[in-house]
Every structure is written in C-alpha cells, then in structure tokens.
mmCIF file of C-alpha atoms in Angstrom:
data_model
loop_
_atom_site.group_PDB
_atom_site.id
_atom_site.type_symbol
_atom_site.label_atom_id
_atom_site.label_comp_id
_atom_site.label_asym_id
_atom_site.label_seq_id
_atom_site.Cartn_x
_atom_site.Cartn_y
_atom_site.Cartn_z
ATOM 1 C CA MET A 1 225.200 248.390 193.588
ATOM 2 C CA ALA A 2 228.150 250.708 194.110
ATOM 3 C CA ALA A 3 230.230 251.505 191.116
ATOM 4 C CA SER A 4 233.756 250.713 190.738
ATOM 5 C CA SER A 5 236.188 253.583 190.933
ATOM 6 C CA GLY A 6 236.538 255.369 187.617
ATOM 7 C CA THR A 7 240.123 256.232 188.315
ATOM 8 C CA SER A 8 243.133 253.886 188.137
ATOM 9 C CA GLY A 9 246.711 253.715 189.220
ATOM 10 C CA VAL A 10 248.517 255.270 192.123
ATOM 11 C CA ASP A 11 245.898 258.138 192.310
ATOM 12 C CA THR A 12 243.026 255.558 193.077
ATOM 13 C CA LEU A 13 244.926 253.942 195.926
ATOM 14 C CA ARG A 14 245.891 257.384 197.341
ATOM 15 C CA SER A 15 242.316 258.326 197.290
ATOM 16 C CA VAL A 16 241.090 255.461 199.624
ATOM 17 C CA PRO A 17 241.563 257.198 202.825
ATOM 18 C CA GLU A 18 239.403 260.080 201.650
ATOM 19 C CA ALA A 19 236.673 257.920 200.019
ATOM 20 C CA ARG A 20 233.281 258.261 201.723
ATOM 21 C CA SER A 21 234.564 260.682 204.284
ATOM 22 C CA VAL A 22 232.141 263.438 203.627
ATOM 23 C CA ARG A 23 231.000 264.933 206.865
ATOM 24 C CA THR A 24 227.371 264.453 208.237
ATOM 25 C CA ALA A 25 225.471 267.340 209.760
ATOM 26 C CA ALA A 26 226.930 268.706 212.945
ATOM 27 C CA THR A 27 224.195 267.378 215.038
ATOM 28 C CA GLY A 28 224.409 263.767 213.655
ATOM 29 C CA GLY A 29 228.117 263.991 213.655
ATOM 30 C CA GLY A 30 228.600 264.347 217.375
ATOM 31 C CA ALA A 31 226.229 261.328 218.007
ATOM 32 C CA ALA A 32 228.248 259.304 215.462
ATOM 33 C CA ARG A 33 231.464 260.083 217.095
ATOM 34 C CA TRP A 34 230.133 259.190 220.519
ATOM 35 C CA LYS A 35 228.904 255.901 219.317
ATOM 36 C CA ILE A 36 232.059 255.066 217.446
ATOM 37 C CA TRP A 37 234.256 255.624 220.570
ATOM 38 C CA LEU A 38 231.847 253.862 222.867
ATOM 39 C CA ALA A 39 231.938 250.759 220.476
ATOM 40 C CA ALA A 40 235.816 251.008 220.441
ATOM 41 C CA TRP A 41 235.967 250.545 224.223
ATOM 42 C CA PRO A 42 235.252 246.838 224.292
ATOM 43 C CA VAL A 43 238.022 246.255 221.743
ATOM 44 C CA THR A 44 240.385 248.235 224.019
ATOM 45 C CA GLY A 45 239.229 246.303 227.097
ATOM 46 C CA VAL A 46 239.867 242.859 225.545
ATOM 47 C CA PHE A 47 243.231 243.836 224.000
ATOM 48 C CA VAL A 48 244.383 245.023 227.393
ATOM 49 C CA LEU A 49 244.233 241.399 228.297
ATOM 50 C CA SER A 50 246.074 240.178 225.030
ATOM 51 C CA ASN A 51 249.523 241.240 226.301
ATOM 52 C CA MET A 52 248.842 241.740 229.998
ATOM 53 C CA PRO A 53 250.690 238.471 230.847
ATOM 54 C CA THR A 54 253.970 239.573 228.966
ATOM 55 C CA PRO A 55 255.748 241.098 232.044
ATOM 56 C CA LEU A 56 254.591 238.047 234.063
ATOM 57 C CA TYR A 57 256.259 235.386 232.031
ATOM 58 C CA PRO A 58 259.602 235.592 233.720
ATOM 59 C CA LEU A 59 257.917 235.304 237.080
ATOM 60 C CA TRP A 60 255.935 232.198 236.028
ATOM 61 C CA LYS A 61 259.011 230.968 234.349
ATOM 62 C CA GLN A 62 260.851 231.064 237.570
ATOM 63 C CA ARG A 63 257.970 229.478 239.610
ATOM 64 C CA MET A 64 257.218 226.660 237.177
ATOM 65 C CA GLY A 65 260.736 226.135 235.571
ATOM 66 C CA PHE A 66 259.724 226.118 231.949
ATOM 67 C CA SER A 67 262.085 226.910 229.034
ATOM 68 C CA SER A 68 262.009 229.697 226.437
ATOM 69 C CA GLY A 69 260.623 227.181 223.973
ATOM 70 C CA THR A 70 257.812 226.328 226.289
ATOM 71 C CA MET A 71 257.101 230.009 226.938
ATOM 72 C CA THR A 72 256.691 230.521 223.076
ATOM 73 C CA ILE A 73 254.171 227.564 223.049
ATOM 74 C CA ILE A 74 252.082 229.185 225.840
ATOM 75 C CA PHE A 75 252.126 232.240 223.613
ATOM 76 C CA ALA A 76 251.191 230.260 220.632
ATOM 77 C CA CYS A 77 248.069 228.794 222.414
ATOM 78 C CA TYR A 78 246.716 232.359 222.252
ATOM 79 C CA ILE A 79 247.216 232.479 218.468
ATOM 80 C CA VAL A 80 245.670 228.985 218.026
ATOM 81 C CA GLY A 81 242.485 230.112 219.998
ATOM 82 C CA LEU A 82 242.425 233.363 217.952
ATOM 83 C CA LEU A 83 242.772 231.535 214.581
ATOM 84 C CA ALA A 84 239.952 229.106 215.667
ATOM 85 C CA ALA A 85 237.669 231.976 216.610
ATOM 86 C CA LEU A 86 238.436 233.783 213.335
ATOM 87 C CA MET A 87 237.173 230.656 211.372
ATOM 88 C CA VAL A 88 233.602 231.190 212.618
ATOM 89 C CA ALA A 89 233.137 234.527 214.544
ATOM 90 C CA GLY A 90 233.232 236.953 211.531
ATOM 91 C CA ARG A 91 230.797 234.827 209.369
ATOM 92 C CA LEU A 92 228.499 234.245 212.389
ATOM 93 C CA SER A 93 228.258 237.823 213.230
ATOM 94 C CA ASP A 94 227.584 238.845 209.670
ATOM 95 C CA ARG A 95 224.613 236.479 209.791
ATOM 96 C CA ILE A 96 223.145 236.904 213.302
ATOM 97 C CA GLY A 97 224.472 240.251 214.363
ATOM 98 C CA ARG A 98 227.441 241.715 216.271
ATOM 99 C CA LYS A 99 226.193 241.730 219.769
ATOM 100 C CA PRO A 100 225.232 238.123 220.050
ATOM 101 C CA VAL A 101 228.839 237.144 219.183
ATOM 102 C CA LEU A 102 230.688 239.928 221.080
ATOM 103 C CA LEU A 103 229.088 239.460 224.380
ATOM 104 C CA PRO A 104 230.197 235.742 224.759
ATOM 105 C CA GLY A 105 233.615 236.848 223.727
ATOM 106 C CA LEU A 106 233.786 239.409 226.571
ATOM 107 C CA LEU A 107 232.667 236.752 228.940
ATOM 108 C CA LEU A 108 235.426 234.337 227.696
ATOM 109 C CA ALA A 109 237.888 237.096 228.438
ATOM 110 C CA VAL A 110 236.672 237.293 232.114
ATOM 111 C CA ALA A 111 237.060 233.501 232.320
ATOM 112 C CA ALA A 112 240.686 233.773 231.041
ATOM 113 C CA CYS A 113 241.427 236.405 233.676
ATOM 114 C CA ALA A 114 240.079 234.001 236.286
ATOM 115 C CA THR A 115 242.394 231.181 235.016
ATOM 116 C CA PHE A 116 245.374 233.436 234.900
ATOM 117 C CA ALA A 117 244.765 234.642 238.394
ATOM 118 C CA THR A 118 244.732 231.041 239.866
ATOM 119 C CA ALA A 119 247.217 229.344 237.454
ATOM 120 C CA SER A 120 249.838 227.103 239.108
ATOM 121 C CA SER A 121 250.914 225.106 236.151
ATOM 122 C CA VAL A 122 251.894 225.441 232.534
ATOM 123 C CA LEU A 123 248.726 223.780 231.476
ATOM 124 C CA GLU A 124 246.675 226.337 233.247
ATOM 125 C CA LEU A 125 248.636 229.049 231.602
ATOM 126 C CA ALA A 126 248.094 227.478 228.283
ATOM 127 C CA VAL A 127 244.304 227.211 228.777
ATOM 128 C CA ALA A 128 244.148 230.944 229.898
ATOM 129 C CA ARG A 129 246.062 231.958 226.761
ATOM 130 C CA LEU A 130 243.664 229.804 224.631
ATOM 131 C CA LEU A 131 240.722 231.526 226.104
ATOM 132 C CA THR A 132 242.290 234.801 225.579
ATOM 133 C CA GLY A 133 243.045 234.015 221.920
ATOM 134 C CA ILE A 134 239.310 233.048 221.308
ATOM 135 C CA ALA A 135 238.077 236.276 222.905
ATOM 136 C CA ILE A 136 240.688 238.293 220.727
ATOM 137 C CA GLY A 137 239.713 236.458 217.689
ATOM 138 C CA ILE A 138 235.969 237.382 218.238
ATOM 139 C CA THR A 139 237.017 240.951 218.991
ATOM 140 C CA VAL A 140 239.381 241.551 216.180
ATOM 141 C CA SER A 141 236.905 240.331 213.418
ATOM 142 C CA VAL A 142 233.534 241.335 215.133
ATOM 143 C CA GLY A 143 234.245 244.190 217.486
ATOM 144 C CA MET A 144 236.291 246.133 214.929
ATOM 145 C CA ALA A 145 233.597 245.616 212.248
ATOM 146 C CA ALA A 146 230.994 246.888 214.755
ATOM 147 C CA VAL A 147 232.804 250.100 215.238
ATOM 148 C CA VAL A 148 232.983 250.575 211.465
ATOM 149 C CA ASP A 149 229.338 249.735 211.126
ATOM 150 C CA LEU A 150 228.418 252.514 213.593
ATOM 151 C CA GLY A 151 230.554 254.998 211.636
ATOM 152 C CA GLY A 152 228.592 254.290 208.487
ATOM 153 C CA ALA A 153 229.602 255.501 205.066
ATOM 154 C CA SER A 154 230.006 259.119 206.214
ATOM 155 C CA TRP A 155 232.440 258.241 209.023
ATOM 156 C CA VAL A 156 234.192 255.284 207.625
ATOM 157 C CA ARG A 157 237.688 256.754 208.014
ATOM 158 C CA GLN A 158 237.224 257.844 211.525
ATOM 159 C CA ALA A 159 235.597 254.651 212.543
ATOM 160 C CA THR A 160 238.593 252.733 211.152
ATOM 161 C CA LEU A 161 241.085 254.874 213.007
ATOM 162 C CA ALA A 162 239.084 254.488 216.195
ATOM 163 C CA ALA A 163 238.950 250.614 215.827
ATOM 164 C CA SER A 164 242.571 250.261 214.805
ATOM 165 C CA THR A 165 243.834 252.557 217.521
ATOM 166 C CA ALA A 166 241.654 251.054 220.194
ATOM 167 C CA MET A 167 243.219 247.665 219.415
ATOM 168 C CA VAL A 168 246.860 248.690 219.661
ATOM 169 C CA LEU A 169 246.181 251.249 222.562
ATOM 170 C CA GLY A 170 244.741 248.269 224.677
ATOM 171 C CA ALA A 171 247.631 245.907 223.542
ATOM 172 C CA GLY A 172 249.991 248.575 225.019
ATOM 173 C CA LEU A 173 248.154 249.344 228.160
ATOM 174 C CA GLY A 174 247.995 245.744 229.261
ATOM 175 C CA PRO A 175 251.788 245.076 229.667
ATOM 176 C CA LEU A 176 252.411 248.528 231.157
ATOM 177 C CA SER A 177 249.758 248.282 233.747
ATOM 178 C CA ALA A 178 250.936 244.667 234.468
ATOM 179 C CA GLY A 179 254.382 245.757 234.803
ATOM 180 C CA ILE A 180 253.605 248.624 237.329
ATOM 181 C CA LEU A 181 251.210 246.475 239.370
ATOM 182 C CA SER A 182 253.495 243.467 239.412
ATOM 183 C CA GLN A 183 256.398 245.487 240.910
ATOM 184 C CA THR A 184 254.127 247.205 243.505
ATOM 185 C CA LEU A 185 251.561 244.534 244.739
ATOM 186 C CA PRO A 186 252.212 241.514 246.941
ATOM 187 C CA GLU A 187 250.152 239.070 244.835
ATOM 188 C CA PRO A 188 250.527 240.595 241.309
ATOM 189 C CA THR A 189 249.248 237.542 239.339
ATOM 190 C CA VAL A 190 245.851 237.889 241.229
ATOM 191 C CA ALA A 191 245.406 241.675 241.525
ATOM 192 C CA ILE A 192 246.296 242.389 237.969
ATOM 193 C CA PHE A 193 243.605 240.169 236.566
ATOM 194 C CA LEU A 194 241.034 241.277 239.072
ATOM 195 C CA VAL A 195 241.546 244.938 237.720
ATOM 196 C CA GLU A 196 241.120 243.550 234.124
ATOM 197 C CA ILE A 197 237.863 241.862 235.107
ATOM 198 C CA VAL A 198 236.466 245.164 236.209
ATOM 199 C CA LEU A 199 237.411 246.713 232.877
ATOM 200 C CA LEU A 200 236.000 243.840 230.974
ATOM 201 C CA LEU A 201 232.655 244.221 232.886
ATOM 202 C CA SER A 202 232.502 247.873 232.075
ATOM 203 C CA ALA A 203 232.917 246.862 228.378
ATOM 204 C CA VAL A 204 229.928 244.571 228.741
ATOM 205 C CA VAL A 205 227.798 247.493 229.770
ATOM 206 C CA ALA A 206 229.063 249.519 226.917
ATOM 207 C CA MET A 207 228.281 246.803 224.487
ATOM 208 C CA LEU A 208 224.734 246.423 225.969
ATOM 209 C CA CYS A 209 224.095 250.170 225.478
ATOM 210 C CA LEU A 210 225.041 250.194 221.666
ATOM 211 C CA PRO A 211 222.489 249.974 218.858
ATOM 212 C CA LEU A 212 224.129 247.164 216.754
ATOM 213 C CA PRO A 213 221.803 246.136 213.904
ATOM 214 C CA ARG A 214 222.239 242.910 212.112
ATOM 215 C CA PRO A 215 224.391 243.470 208.840
ATOM 216 C CA GLY A 216 222.029 241.416 206.645
ATOM 217 C CA ALA A 217 224.197 238.788 205.217
ATOM 218 C CA ASP A 218 222.786 236.002 203.074
ATOM 219 C CA ALA A 219 222.483 232.518 204.564
ATOM 220 C CA ASN A 220 224.342 230.617 201.795
ATOM 221 C CA GLY A 221 227.405 228.558 202.674
ATOM 222 C CA GLY A 222 228.437 226.798 205.866
ATOM 223 C CA TRP A 223 229.126 228.325 209.326
ATOM 224 C CA LEU A 224 232.625 227.137 209.689
ATOM 225 C CA ARG A 225 235.000 227.878 206.905
ATOM 226 C CA LEU A 226 238.195 229.782 206.151
ATOM 227 C CA PRO A 227 237.311 233.428 206.153
ATOM 228 C CA SER A 228 236.775 234.763 202.651
ATOM 229 C CA VAL A 229 235.999 237.842 200.772
ATOM 230 C CA PRO A 230 234.252 238.753 197.527
ATOM 231 C CA THR A 231 236.475 238.075 194.522
ATOM 232 C CA ARG A 232 236.753 241.681 193.537
ATOM 233 C CA ASN A 233 237.999 242.571 196.957
ATOM 234 C CA ARG A 234 240.663 239.961 197.292
ATOM 235 C CA VAL A 235 243.546 242.182 196.135
ATOM 236 C CA GLN A 236 242.722 244.769 198.892
ATOM 237 C CA VAL A 237 242.845 242.157 201.628
ATOM 238 C CA ALA A 238 246.089 240.541 200.157
ATOM 239 C CA LEU A 239 247.699 244.060 200.089
ATOM 240 C CA GLY A 240 246.886 244.428 203.805
ATOM 241 C CA ILE A 241 248.193 240.953 204.719
ATOM 242 C CA ALA A 242 251.411 241.695 202.804
ATOM 243 C CA VAL A 243 252.216 244.459 205.339
ATOM 244 C CA PHE A 244 250.337 243.367 208.499
ATOM 245 C CA ALA A 245 251.809 240.010 208.592
ATOM 246 C CA PRO A 246 255.553 240.816 208.876
ATOM 247 C CA GLY A 247 254.605 243.649 211.203
ATOM 248 C CA ILE A 248 252.576 241.623 213.647
ATOM 249 C CA THR A 249 255.001 238.689 213.507
ATOM 250 C CA SER A 250 257.729 241.109 214.481
ATOM 251 C CA THR A 251 255.769 242.381 217.594
ATOM 252 C CA SER A 252 254.866 238.853 218.516
ATOM 253 C CA PHE A 253 258.497 237.949 218.711
ATOM 254 C CA VAL A 254 259.018 240.981 220.979
ATOM 255 C CA LEU A 255 256.154 240.042 223.194
ATOM 256 C CA SER A 256 257.063 236.434 223.517
ATOM 257 C CA LEU A 257 260.861 236.543 223.656
ATOM 258 C CA GLY A 258 261.572 240.330 224.577
ATOM 259 C CA PRO A 259 261.479 239.718 228.369
ATOM 260 C CA SER A 260 264.043 236.941 228.059
ATOM 261 C CA LEU A 261 266.257 239.121 225.748
ATOM 262 C CA LEU A 262 266.057 242.017 228.140
ATOM 263 C CA ALA A 263 267.074 239.814 231.019
ATOM 264 C CA ASP A 264 270.128 238.673 228.952
ATOM 265 C CA LEU A 265 270.977 242.225 227.866
ATOM 266 C CA LEU A 266 270.237 244.143 231.005
ATOM 267 C CA ALA A 267 270.729 241.162 233.517
ATOM 268 C CA THR A 268 267.610 242.325 235.153
ATOM 269 C CA HIS A 269 264.213 240.691 235.797
ATOM 270 C CA ASN A 270 262.428 243.968 236.526
ATOM 271 C CA ARG A 271 258.958 243.415 235.167
ATOM 272 C CA LEU A 272 258.196 247.076 234.727
ATOM 273 C CA VAL A 273 261.080 247.272 232.174
ATOM 274 C CA ALA A 274 259.567 244.442 229.973
ATOM 275 C CA GLY A 275 256.082 246.046 230.380
ATOM 276 C CA GLY A 276 257.411 249.401 229.518
ATOM 277 C CA MET A 277 259.102 248.086 226.385
ATOM 278 C CA ALA A 278 255.761 246.418 225.243
ATOM 279 C CA PHE A 279 253.912 249.610 225.894
ATOM 280 C CA MET A 280 256.246 251.867 223.899
ATOM 281 C CA MET A 281 255.958 249.347 221.146
ATOM 282 C CA PHE A 282 252.099 249.760 221.053
ATOM 283 C CA ALA A 283 252.230 253.397 221.831
ATOM 284 C CA ALA A 284 254.255 253.791 218.557
ATOM 285 C CA ALA A 285 251.576 251.618 216.827
ATOM 286 C CA THR A 286 248.863 254.036 218.118
ATOM 287 C CA GLY A 287 250.709 257.278 217.432
ATOM 288 C CA VAL A 288 251.798 256.308 213.863
ATOM 289 C CA GLN A 289 248.266 255.862 212.914
ATOM 290 C CA PHE A 290 247.152 259.329 213.840
ATOM 291 C CA ALA A 291 250.318 260.745 212.275
ATOM 292 C CA VAL A 292 249.543 259.071 208.795
ATOM 293 C CA ARG A 293 245.861 259.322 208.782
ATOM 294 C CA ARG A 294 245.880 261.854 205.869
ATOM 295 C CA LEU A 295 248.282 259.871 203.721
ATOM 296 C CA GLY A 296 247.215 257.549 200.933
ATOM 297 C CA VAL A 297 246.943 253.748 201.677
ATOM 298 C CA ARG A 298 249.833 252.816 199.408
ATOM 299 C CA SER A 299 252.257 255.214 201.263
ATOM 300 C CA ILE A 300 250.994 253.803 204.510
ATOM 301 C CA LEU A 301 251.642 250.122 203.455
ATOM 302 C CA LEU A 302 255.078 250.891 202.044
ATOM 303 C CA GLY A 303 255.909 252.799 205.298
ATOM 304 C CA GLY A 304 254.945 249.652 207.296
ATOM 305 C CA LEU A 305 257.260 247.487 205.308
ATOM 306 C CA VAL A 306 260.293 249.809 205.641
ATOM 307 C CA SER A 307 259.497 249.960 209.486
ATOM 308 C CA THR A 308 259.585 246.165 209.679
ATOM 309 C CA ALA A 309 262.924 245.981 207.891
ATOM 310 C CA ALA A 310 264.419 248.814 210.031
ATOM 311 C CA SER A 311 263.041 246.926 213.170
ATOM 312 C CA MET A 312 264.681 243.742 212.378
ATOM 313 C CA ALA A 313 267.994 245.313 211.452
ATOM 314 C CA ALA A 314 267.911 246.943 214.869
ATOM 315 C CA LEU A 315 267.004 243.644 216.539
ATOM 316 C CA ILE A 316 269.968 241.828 214.825
ATOM 317 C CA LEU A 317 272.375 244.540 215.868
ATOM 318 C CA ALA A 318 270.942 244.669 219.404
ATOM 319 C CA VAL A 319 271.610 240.918 220.168
ATOM 320 C CA HIS A 320 275.129 241.189 218.618
ATOM 321 C CA VAL A 321 276.254 244.131 220.597
ATOM 322 C CA SER A 322 274.130 243.404 223.720
ATOM 323 C CA SER A 323 272.326 246.754 223.596
ATOM 324 C CA ALA A 324 269.061 247.042 225.384
ATOM 325 C CA THR A 325 268.549 250.547 223.780
ATOM 326 C CA LEU A 326 268.649 248.965 220.232
ATOM 327 C CA LEU A 327 266.310 246.358 221.420
ATOM 328 C CA ILE A 328 263.830 248.953 222.574
ATOM 329 C CA VAL A 329 264.350 250.774 219.216
ATOM 330 C CA ALA A 330 263.512 247.461 217.337
ATOM 331 C CA ALA A 331 260.357 247.027 219.456
ATOM 332 C CA VAL A 332 259.194 250.658 218.744
ATOM 333 C CA LEU A 333 259.773 250.199 215.007
ATOM 334 C CA ALA A 334 257.976 246.822 215.022
ATOM 335 C CA GLY A 335 254.952 248.459 216.668
ATOM 336 C CA ALA A 336 254.974 251.189 213.971
ATOM 337 C CA ALA A 337 254.996 248.547 211.330
ATOM 338 C CA GLN A 338 252.060 246.641 212.920
ATOM 339 C CA GLY A 339 250.142 249.811 213.248
ATOM 340 C CA LEU A 340 250.760 250.897 209.614
ATOM 341 C CA GLY A 341 249.880 247.528 208.223
ATOM 342 C CA GLN A 342 246.687 247.224 210.354
ATOM 343 C CA PHE A 343 245.511 250.669 209.530
ATOM 344 C CA GLY A 344 246.190 250.363 205.896
ATOM 345 C CA GLY A 345 244.545 246.893 205.626
ATOM 346 C CA LEU A 346 241.377 247.962 207.719
ATOM 347 C CA SER A 347 241.142 251.199 205.564
ATOM 348 C CA LEU A 348 240.923 249.082 202.408
ATOM 349 C CA ILE A 349 238.382 246.732 203.905
ATOM 350 C CA GLY A 350 236.196 249.662 205.372
ATOM 351 C CA VAL A 351 235.960 251.327 201.862
ATOM 352 C CA ALA A 352 235.923 248.319 199.502
ATOM 353 C CA VAL A 353 234.263 245.495 201.191
ATOM 354 C CA PRO A 354 230.396 245.447 201.607
ATOM 355 C CA PRO A 355 229.131 245.636 205.198
ATOM 356 C CA HIS A 356 227.632 242.095 205.223
ATOM 357 C CA ARG A 357 231.116 240.652 204.497
ATOM 358 C CA ARG A 358 233.188 243.098 206.532
ATOM 359 C CA ALA A 359 233.576 241.004 209.668
ATOM 360 C CA GLU A 360 234.629 238.030 207.517
ATOM 361 C CA ALA A 361 237.179 240.172 205.720
ATOM 362 C CA ASN A 362 238.681 241.367 208.950
ATOM 363 C CA ALA A 363 238.952 237.818 209.976
ATOM 364 C CA ALA A 364 240.745 236.933 206.672
ATOM 365 C CA LEU A 365 243.254 239.907 207.222
ATOM 366 C CA ASN A 366 243.944 238.649 210.738
ATOM 367 C CA VAL A 367 244.398 234.977 209.707
ATOM 368 C CA GLY A 368 246.845 236.019 207.150
ATOM 369 C CA GLY A 369 248.754 238.002 209.831
ATOM 370 C CA TYR A 370 248.492 235.654 212.822
ATOM 371 C CA VAL A 371 249.552 232.420 211.212
ATOM 372 C CA PRO A 372 253.129 233.523 210.727
ATOM 373 C CA ALA A 373 253.007 235.279 214.004
ATOM 374 C CA ALA A 374 252.287 232.012 215.618
ATOM 375 C CA LEU A 375 254.704 229.870 213.819
ATOM 376 C CA LEU A 376 257.903 231.961 213.457
ATOM 377 C CA PRO A 377 258.387 233.108 217.020
ATOM 378 C CA VAL A 378 257.780 229.603 218.292
ATOM 379 C CA THR A 379 260.391 228.363 215.845
ATOM 380 C CA ALA A 380 262.679 231.069 216.993
ATOM 381 C CA GLY A 381 262.193 230.091 220.690
ATOM 382 C CA TYR A 382 263.040 226.565 220.230
ATOM 383 C CA LEU A 383 265.918 227.392 217.966
ATOM 384 C CA GLY A 384 267.151 229.796 220.686
ATOM 385 C CA ASP A 385 267.123 226.820 223.234
ATOM 386 C CA ALA A 386 269.314 224.911 220.691
ATOM 387 C CA VAL A 387 271.749 227.302 219.355
ATOM 388 C CA GLY A 388 271.437 230.506 221.498
ATOM 389 C CA MET A 389 269.095 233.495 221.173
ATOM 390 C CA THR A 390 271.853 235.516 219.384
ATOM 391 C CA THR A 391 271.798 233.235 216.370
ATOM 392 C CA SER A 392 267.986 232.418 216.607
ATOM 393 C CA SER A 393 267.181 236.254 216.668
ATOM 394 C CA THR A 394 269.588 236.874 213.692
ATOM 395 C CA ILE A 395 267.903 234.182 211.639
ATOM 396 C CA PHE A 396 264.451 235.493 212.648
ATOM 397 C CA GLY A 397 265.401 239.068 211.738
ATOM 398 C CA ALA A 398 266.712 238.061 208.351
ATOM 399 C CA ALA A 399 263.584 236.216 207.580
ATOM 400 C CA MET A 400 261.398 239.181 208.586
ATOM 401 C CA ILE A 401 263.542 241.453 206.287
ATOM 402 C CA ALA A 402 263.010 239.072 203.354
ATOM 403 C CA MET A 403 259.288 238.857 204.061
ATOM 404 C CA ALA A 404 259.167 242.782 204.138
ATOM 405 C CA ALA A 405 260.986 242.938 200.842
ATOM 406 C CA ALA A 406 258.573 240.586 199.207
ATOM 407 C CA GLY A 407 255.629 242.581 200.553
ATOM 408 C CA ALA A 408 257.228 245.816 199.059
ATOM 409 C CA ALA A 409 257.383 244.178 195.613
ATOM 410 C CA PHE A 410 253.719 242.988 195.923
ATOM 411 C CA VAL A 411 252.522 246.456 197.094
ATOM 412 C CA GLY A 412 254.606 248.152 194.416
ATOM 413 C CA ILE A 413 253.061 245.998 191.629
ATOM 414 C CA ARG A 414 249.447 245.422 192.753
ATOM 415 C CA GLY A 415 249.164 248.628 194.740
ATOM 416 C CA ARG A 416 248.918 250.533 191.426
ATOM 417 C CA GLU A 417 245.671 248.918 190.510
ATOM 418 C CA PRO A 418 242.259 250.419 190.937
ATOM 419 C CA ILE A 419 240.457 249.869 194.239
ATOM 420 C CA ASN A 420 236.866 248.684 193.791
ATOM 421 C CA THR A 421 234.310 249.839 196.151
ATOM 422 C CA ALA A 422 231.699 247.875 197.976
ATOM 423 C CA SER A 423 229.796 245.348 195.844
ATOM 424 C CA PRO A 424 226.679 243.362 196.724
ATOM 425 C CA GLU A 425 228.701 239.930 196.350
#
C-alpha cells in the first residue's frame, strides 16, 4: 500500500508533476522512452481521424443540403459513440488487458474511414462519426492508460506528457492534412480516408509489437457501468474535469461550427483555412503542455481556466466585429485550455490512481468533459439556426466563461488539499 502524502496544502499539489519521476538507469531509460512513444503512436493515429472530417463538413453540407443544426448532430454522434465506449472500455481493459480492447478499437477506426470515404447521405456520415467516437472512446481511456503503464512509476510524468500530446497532436494533424488534400486532390473524401487507413494499419502493427501486460484488476462489479475511481481519488478526477470540460467544450464548438463561422466572416469556403485553424488550435494544445511541464498541477489547472475565459471573450468579440483573426485567436486559446486541462487531469490520475483503475479513471475524466462538449455545441448550432450565429455564439461564450469561473473557484478551494497517491482500492 502506498502511503498518502505527508504534506498538505498548495505545496502538495505543486509537487504532483515531480512525484515518482526519479530517473531509471541510462540503459533502461532509453528502452522506456522507446516503448512510451511507440505506444503513443496508435493514440495519434486514431486521433488524426477524430477531426479529419472538420474541413469537409462544408463540402458535404453543400452536396447534401443539411443545416448547421444537422451538422452539430453529426458531430454529436461522435461524442455519443465515445461516451458509450467509455462506459465499458476502461473497465474491460483493466480486467482483460489493454491490447485485446485496443486492437478492435483500431479496426473500428478503419471501418469508420471506409464509411466516410463512400458516404452519400447524412445517415452514413452519422454512422461514420458514431464509429469514430467508439474508436476514440477506446483509445482515450485504454490507449492513454497503456502509454502510462509502459512508463511505470519511474517515468510516469514523461509517459503522461507523451499520451496527452499524442492525443492533441493527432487531433490537429487530422484537419490540417484533410484541408491540404481536399484542396489538391480530385476526390478528397475518398483519398483522405485511404491515407488515414494506412496510418491506422501502421498503428495496429505498433500495438502488436508492444508488451502490454494485464493490469490485474479484481473481478468484482459489473462490466457495464459509469466509470468510477477509488473514493480517495475522486477529488483529483473532479479537479481535472473542472478544467478539461470547459476547455474541450470550447474546442468542440470551434470544430463543429468554426467552418461555418469562417465562411460567414471571410466569405470563403476554402477548406484549407478551416483545417489550418483546427490545426493551430491543437498545435497550441500540444505546445502548451511542453511549455508547462515543469509547473505544478494547480498552476496548470488555473491556467487552463484563464485560457478558456480568454478564448470565449475573443469568440464573442470576433462574431460581433466580424473578425476572422479574432476567431483564430479564440481557437488557439481554446486549444491551450483543452491541453492544460487534459495534461493536469492526466497528471493527477497518473500519480494518484492505482494502475488497475487507471483506464477507468481516464474514462471518468473524459465522460465529465465530453458530456458538455456534446450538448452545448449542438444547442448552440440549433440556436444559431433560430436566432443567428452571432447571438448563439455570444450566449455560448458567456456560458463557457461562467463555467470557467466556477471551475476556478473549485480549484482554488479543493486544489489546496493533499493529493493522495495510489491506493489498493
């Protein structure tokens, strides 16, 4: 049994990034790094698919004639699939092992690519997004836990950084590559997803090469349930959700409605512009994690909330003055907010939650983030159809600022409590 931290207050929370970060011997350290980054590749490969359709929505919208509200419903199908996978994937992998759950997730991503490539109706797009969501749900809970597992206690911080940045790097590369290819290839909706299938198959090979032992969870309880964590670790997960939720909800808004806003503000349907904006958003999410990796978790979490509020202020101003530049600033700040919330939450889980509950704790963190990320942008999309995107975006931005303020109050109060390390619960 690992003892609870003997310190308390702000100093304890600040010490979390450094906990268990003692270097292994040089010979073992190189092997650990190699395994960590190889395990991160499937996470990147699947997350490339997560946002790859973003620049293509205006093209599909033109071909199929659906509204902004319908577009957010298609986007929400992704989150429905993701949430469904989170209900079972983490617990299943904690019981039977990472690899038997991850490999089917990769194959579902391949099936989603094939469906996107041949889609000719809204229903097919919705099915493709649903399959994508399931694959992402498996990857975000199980794949990221596998990366941290391979890092072990000595490399938990490096492994957490690798898992978190692999996710946002893939999320940014998807729309950028789709934007470039869709402007240069004659059949972009086919070629783009064929390229992604090749990437996913390489991720399957990487996964087969990795030694991923079963974490050794007990067999008590049902297979399908809301993800949970040991009682002593609930504050850590709640702190992560308080920052991750407003951050990822803001990026979800940009991904689902950003192309339409750009078309209104710039009067252009250039898909490279939309893809480039999404890439910049997730490039910020990646870079900010490297920039803050030596800071304490409480500072990281508070920084994420400040970034969310600043992003939404920029969004509100952008739609009122019709500024594409401010919209891009809002996207970059939203990406930084998601990256900070994600890295802070995963850092707490990696240090505090025992390995046999880690994937389920990752799932709990993501359920807390993706529920508002599904509901609020859809609401904003339909509200925009009714009253206009300027009013809708203003209401959405104000709601996110309020959510960030509530999160800051929670982190300010509970973030001063001691952080308990892994227990056998």
